[in-house]
mmCIF file of C-alpha atoms and ligand atoms in Angstrom:
data_model
loop_
_atom_site.group_PDB
_atom_site.id
_atom_site.type_symbol
_atom_site.label_atom_id
_atom_site.label_comp_id
_atom_site.label_asym_id
_atom_site.label_seq_id
_atom_site.Cartn_x
_atom_site.Cartn_y
_atom_site.Cartn_z
ATOM 1 C CA UNK A 9 -0.221 0.398 0.344
ATOM 2 C CA UNK A 10 1.259 3.248 -1.161
ATOM 3 C CA UNK A 11 0.270 6.680 0.148
ATOM 4 C CA UNK A 12 3.118 8.332 0.434
ATOM 5 C CA UNK A 13 3.011 12.478 0.423
ATOM 6 C CA UNK A 14 -1.055 11.944 0.063
ATOM 7 C CA UNK A 15 -3.526 14.493 1.465
ATOM 8 C CA UNK A 16 -6.488 13.551 3.569
ATOM 9 C CA UNK A 17 -8.467 16.232 3.393
ATOM 10 C CA UNK A 18 -10.646 18.096 6.231
ATOM 11 C CA UNK A 19 -13.462 16.485 8.182
ATOM 12 C CA UNK A 20 -12.578 12.921 6.919
ATOM 13 C CA UNK A 21 -10.704 9.937 7.450
ATOM 14 C CA UNK A 22 -8.742 6.990 5.941
ATOM 15 C CA UNK A 23 -7.211 3.944 7.045
ATOM 16 C CA UNK A 24 -2.947 2.746 6.436
ATOM 17 C CA UNK A 25 -1.920 -0.474 6.605
ATOM 18 C CA UNK A 26 1.424 -0.554 7.766
ATOM 19 C CA UNK A 27 4.243 -3.382 8.338
ATOM 20 C CA UNK A 28 6.459 -4.038 11.674
ATOM 21 C CA UNK A 29 8.970 -1.408 11.024
ATOM 22 C CA UNK A 30 6.999 1.078 8.702
ATOM 23 C CA UNK A 31 6.044 4.527 9.578
ATOM 24 C CA UNK A 32 3.769 6.517 9.219
ATOM 25 C CA UNK A 33 4.691 11.240 8.576
ATOM 26 C CA UNK A 34 1.800 12.711 9.575
ATOM 27 C CA UNK A 35 1.579 16.513 8.561
ATOM 28 C CA UNK A 36 -0.538 19.455 10.108
ATOM 29 C CA UNK A 37 -0.259 21.185 7.168
ATOM 30 C CA UNK A 38 -1.532 24.534 8.162
ATOM 31 C CA UNK A 39 -1.023 24.012 12.651
ATOM 32 C CA UNK A 40 -4.260 23.971 13.190
ATOM 33 C CA UNK A 41 -5.921 20.771 12.951
ATOM 34 C CA UNK A 42 -6.269 17.772 15.661
ATOM 35 C CA UNK A 43 -5.475 14.077 13.968
ATOM 36 C CA UNK A 44 -7.518 11.596 16.405
ATOM 37 C CA UNK A 45 -6.209 8.590 15.671
ATOM 38 C CA UNK A 46 -6.222 4.984 16.390
ATOM 39 C CA UNK A 47 -4.253 1.795 15.640
ATOM 40 C CA UNK A 48 -5.734 -1.810 15.076
ATOM 41 C CA UNK A 49 -3.505 -5.039 15.086
ATOM 42 C CA UNK A 50 -3.848 -6.033 11.150
ATOM 43 C CA UNK A 51 -4.777 -10.131 12.725
ATOM 44 C CA UNK A 52 -7.048 -8.795 15.185
ATOM 45 C CA UNK A 53 -8.726 -5.719 15.077
ATOM 46 C CA UNK A 54 -10.299 -6.498 18.322
ATOM 47 C CA UNK A 55 -6.751 -5.811 19.501
ATOM 48 C CA UNK A 56 -7.011 -2.099 19.196
ATOM 49 C CA UNK A 57 -4.856 0.771 20.816
ATOM 50 C CA UNK A 58 -5.819 1.623 24.303
ATOM 51 C CA UNK A 59 -5.531 4.897 25.544
ATOM 52 C CA UNK A 60 -5.915 3.423 29.227
ATOM 53 C CA UNK A 61 -3.610 1.262 28.764
ATOM 54 C CA UNK A 62 -0.816 3.883 27.084
ATOM 55 C CA UNK A 63 -1.273 5.714 29.958
ATOM 56 C CA UNK A 64 -0.066 3.134 32.576
ATOM 57 C CA UNK A 65 2.918 2.311 30.276
ATOM 58 C CA UNK A 66 4.505 5.698 29.537
ATOM 59 C CA UNK A 67 3.287 6.938 32.937
ATOM 60 C CA UNK A 68 1.727 9.771 31.193
ATOM 61 C CA UNK A 69 -1.166 11.407 30.715
ATOM 62 C CA UNK A 70 0.437 12.708 27.267
ATOM 63 C CA UNK A 71 2.021 11.139 24.373
ATOM 64 C CA UNK A 72 5.206 12.824 24.096
ATOM 65 C CA UNK A 73 8.278 12.033 21.311
ATOM 66 C CA UNK A 74 9.424 8.863 23.202
ATOM 67 C CA UNK A 75 6.178 7.203 24.319
ATOM 68 C CA UNK A 76 4.755 4.084 22.761
ATOM 69 C CA UNK A 77 1.060 3.614 22.317
ATOM 70 C CA UNK A 78 0.240 0.035 23.307
ATOM 71 C CA UNK A 79 -2.916 -2.482 22.693
ATOM 72 C CA UNK A 80 -5.332 -3.684 24.919
ATOM 73 C CA UNK A 81 -2.718 -6.606 25.742
ATOM 74 C CA UNK A 82 0.111 -4.309 26.779
ATOM 75 C CA UNK A 83 1.735 -4.909 23.419
ATOM 76 C CA UNK A 84 3.024 -1.765 21.527
ATOM 77 C CA UNK A 85 1.801 -1.490 18.502
ATOM 78 C CA UNK A 86 2.948 2.702 17.268
ATOM 79 C CA UNK A 87 5.942 4.156 19.293
ATOM 80 C CA UNK A 88 6.114 8.293 18.471
ATOM 81 C CA UNK A 89 9.812 8.365 16.992
ATOM 82 C CA UNK A 90 9.947 11.784 15.766
ATOM 83 C CA UNK A 91 8.090 15.322 16.710
ATOM 84 C CA UNK A 92 8.620 18.764 15.664
ATOM 85 C CA UNK A 93 5.285 19.861 17.315
ATOM 86 C CA UNK A 94 5.551 21.740 20.732
ATOM 87 C CA UNK A 95 4.147 17.879 22.110
ATOM 88 C CA UNK A 96 1.528 16.782 24.779
ATOM 89 C CA UNK A 97 -0.392 15.340 22.510
ATOM 90 C CA UNK A 98 -4.010 14.262 24.622
ATOM 91 C CA UNK A 99 -4.907 11.026 25.529
ATOM 92 C CA UNK A 100 -7.868 12.169 27.681
ATOM 93 C CA UNK A 101 -10.903 13.350 25.634
ATOM 94 C CA UNK A 102 -13.139 10.756 23.574
ATOM 95 C CA UNK A 103 -13.117 11.397 19.952
ATOM 96 C CA UNK A 104 -16.461 13.493 18.643
ATOM 97 C CA UNK A 105 -19.674 11.689 17.951
ATOM 98 C CA UNK A 106 -22.711 12.854 16.111
ATOM 99 C CA UNK A 107 -24.512 12.224 19.929
ATOM 100 C CA UNK A 108 -22.112 15.412 20.304
ATOM 101 C CA UNK A 109 -22.571 17.592 17.461
ATOM 102 C CA UNK A 110 -26.165 17.123 18.721
ATOM 103 C CA UNK A 111 -25.526 18.340 21.791
ATOM 104 C CA UNK A 112 -23.679 20.803 20.653
ATOM 105 C CA UNK A 113 -27.330 22.604 18.833
ATOM 106 C CA UNK A 114 -26.638 20.928 15.050
ATOM 107 C CA UNK A 115 -29.884 19.739 13.577
ATOM 108 C CA UNK A 116 -28.217 19.301 10.715
ATOM 109 C CA UNK A 117 -25.955 15.898 10.198
ATOM 110 C CA UNK A 118 -22.482 16.572 10.877
ATOM 111 C CA UNK A 119 -19.509 14.622 10.371
ATOM 112 C CA UNK A 120 -17.672 13.389 13.343
ATOM 113 C CA UNK A 121 -14.406 11.371 13.953
ATOM 114 C CA UNK A 122 -16.339 8.485 15.265
ATOM 115 C CA UNK A 123 -18.100 8.742 11.872
ATOM 116 C CA UNK A 124 -14.775 8.717 10.120
ATOM 117 C CA UNK A 125 -13.416 5.844 12.120
ATOM 118 C CA UNK A 126 -15.917 3.770 10.788
ATOM 119 C CA UNK A 127 -16.543 4.877 7.412
ATOM 120 C CA UNK A 128 -12.278 4.726 6.757
ATOM 121 C CA UNK A 129 -11.762 0.827 8.088
ATOM 122 C CA UNK A 130 -15.400 0.230 5.506
ATOM 123 C CA UNK A 131 -13.617 -0.490 2.217
ATOM 124 C CA UNK A 132 -11.330 -2.493 4.356
ATOM 125 C CA UNK A 133 -14.648 -4.818 5.056
ATOM 126 C CA UNK A 134 -13.335 -4.184 8.724
ATOM 127 C CA UNK A 135 -16.455 -4.080 11.441
ATOM 128 C CA UNK A 136 -15.383 -2.560 14.964
ATOM 129 C CA UNK A 137 -18.373 -3.068 16.652
ATOM 130 C CA UNK A 138 -17.524 0.156 18.879
ATOM 131 C CA UNK A 139 -15.747 2.684 18.825
ATOM 132 C CA UNK A 140 -11.925 2.954 21.275
ATOM 133 C CA UNK A 141 -10.360 5.688 22.336
ATOM 134 C CA UNK A 142 -8.166 8.152 19.790
ATOM 135 C CA UNK A 143 -4.735 9.321 20.713
ATOM 136 C CA UNK A 144 -5.695 13.374 19.581
ATOM 137 C CA UNK A 145 -2.672 14.339 17.594
ATOM 138 C CA UNK A 146 -1.919 18.107 17.785
ATOM 139 C CA UNK A 147 -5.030 18.576 20.283
ATOM 140 C CA UNK A 148 -3.965 20.903 23.151
ATOM 141 C CA UNK A 149 -6.049 20.214 26.561
ATOM 142 C CA UNK A 150 -4.418 21.456 29.671
ATOM 143 C CA UNK A 151 -5.086 19.380 32.778
ATOM 144 C CA UNK A 152 -4.734 21.722 35.967
ATOM 145 C CA UNK A 153 -3.946 20.569 39.291
ATOM 146 C CA UNK A 154 -7.636 20.411 39.905
ATOM 147 C CA UNK A 155 -7.980 17.880 37.057
ATOM 148 C CA UNK A 156 -10.165 20.140 34.797
ATOM 149 C CA UNK A 157 -9.433 20.170 31.486
ATOM 150 C CA UNK A 158 -9.496 23.464 29.228
ATOM 151 C CA UNK A 159 -10.113 22.958 24.988
ATOM 152 C CA UNK A 160 -7.703 25.622 23.621
ATOM 153 C CA UNK A 161 -6.409 25.535 19.389
ATOM 154 C CA UNK A 162 -3.296 23.614 18.618
ATOM 155 C CA UNK A 163 0.342 25.164 19.682
ATOM 156 C CA UNK A 164 1.479 23.182 16.455
ATOM 157 C CA UNK A 165 2.107 25.681 13.908
ATOM 158 C CA UNK A 166 2.180 25.039 9.661
ATOM 159 C CA UNK A 167 4.040 22.458 8.683
ATOM 160 C CA UNK A 168 4.907 20.648 12.472
ATOM 161 C CA UNK A 169 4.835 16.715 11.806
ATOM 162 C CA UNK A 170 4.479 13.635 14.001
ATOM 163 C CA UNK A 171 6.286 10.360 12.687
ATOM 164 C CA UNK A 172 4.534 6.695 14.032
ATOM 165 C CA UNK A 173 6.349 3.826 13.643
ATOM 166 C CA UNK A 174 4.773 0.302 13.421
ATOM 167 C CA UNK A 175 5.554 -2.658 16.166
ATOM 168 C CA UNK A 176 3.146 -5.086 14.498
ATOM 169 C CA UNK A 177 1.510 -4.944 11.710
ATOM 170 C CA UNK A 178 -1.348 -2.703 12.078
ATOM 171 C CA UNK A 179 -4.269 -0.391 10.276
ATOM 172 C CA UNK A 180 -3.983 3.110 11.399
ATOM 173 C CA UNK A 181 -6.876 5.642 11.414
ATOM 174 C CA UNK A 182 -6.751 8.792 10.980
ATOM 175 C CA UNK A 183 -9.896 11.127 10.961
ATOM 176 C CA UNK A 184 -8.800 15.269 10.402
ATOM 177 C CA UNK A 185 -11.215 16.159 13.259
ATOM 178 C CA UNK A 186 -14.520 17.994 11.749
ATOM 179 C CA UNK A 187 -14.529 20.078 14.974
ATOM 180 C CA UNK A 188 -16.287 23.444 13.569
ATOM 181 C CA UNK A 189 -17.525 24.861 17.052
ATOM 182 C CA UNK A 190 -15.492 24.233 19.773
ATOM 183 C CA UNK A 191 -11.628 26.184 18.553
ATOM 184 C CA UNK A 192 -10.138 22.812 19.352
ATOM 185 C CA UNK A 193 -8.870 22.581 15.580
ATOM 186 C CA UNK A 194 -8.154 26.272 15.568
ATOM 187 C CA UNK A 195 -9.844 30.059 16.975
ATOM 188 C CA UNK A 196 -11.092 30.066 13.982
ATOM 189 C CA UNK A 197 -12.802 27.140 13.885
ATOM 190 C CA UNK A 198 -11.923 25.755 10.949
ATOM 191 C CA UNK A 199 -11.052 22.636 9.739
ATOM 192 C CA UNK A 200 -8.548 21.727 7.562
ATOM 193 C CA UNK A 201 -6.619 19.218 5.124
ATOM 194 C CA UNK A 202 -3.400 17.009 6.434
ATOM 195 C CA UNK A 203 -1.072 15.096 4.857
ATOM 196 C CA UNK A 204 0.525 12.465 6.274
ATOM 197 C CA UNK A 205 3.510 9.655 3.887
ATOM 198 C CA UNK A 206 4.728 6.246 4.685
ATOM 199 C CA UNK A 207 7.838 5.448 5.518
ATOM 200 C CA UNK A 208 9.820 2.696 4.865
ATOM 201 C CA UNK A 209 13.064 3.477 6.705
ATOM 202 C CA UNK A 210 12.277 6.131 9.619
ATOM 203 C CA UNK A 211 14.987 7.887 11.218
ATOM 204 C CA UNK A 212 14.164 8.379 14.323
ATOM 205 C CA UNK A 213 14.870 12.233 15.886
ATOM 206 C CA UNK A 214 12.748 15.741 14.655
ATOM 207 C CA UNK A 215 14.472 16.260 11.177
ATOM 208 C CA UNK A 216 11.861 14.788 9.029
ATOM 209 C CA UNK A 217 13.961 12.561 7.296
HETATM 210 ZN ZN1 LIG B 8 -12.884 15.117 16.114
#
């Protein structure tokens, strides 16, 4: 599967297969876009990346460069081998959903990360009967000492990227978050395209390739 240098259109999702050792670089072209990200084992999609196990594994509530994303069976699935953004990718908040947009007052159907997850898996013939928690790349959710969370625009700059190396054969699902009501995708509330590329010989570090 060759996804070299592709654009993922704003508010849409895609599933990308990675063999163990390959990596995916996700570029925040405009700097303001959150990317909800999932990983499923290519052999068993019910073994999926688990944010609660990942927090336990890394002893951190954020995913930063060097962090490992593990499955519900505590097996490494992805390693964040490079990150040129300010880091601190969110693991706390759930992916947006049609129910959320209804609760925010939308009367028309609204695209969502939850919908994008299932829509992206459908062409692969994959069905998951629930929506796992997502790794929310570039999502800026500071957590105060009292436990309260704040939704802020991304702190990333145009062209910032993260690189995730597959530690097993995985299906990675990306959703360019359609949220346009809160400022999570920038102060102008505008979802935007992202770019991604599959790397066959990824290098660690923040200098990209
Ligand atoms: Zn979303």
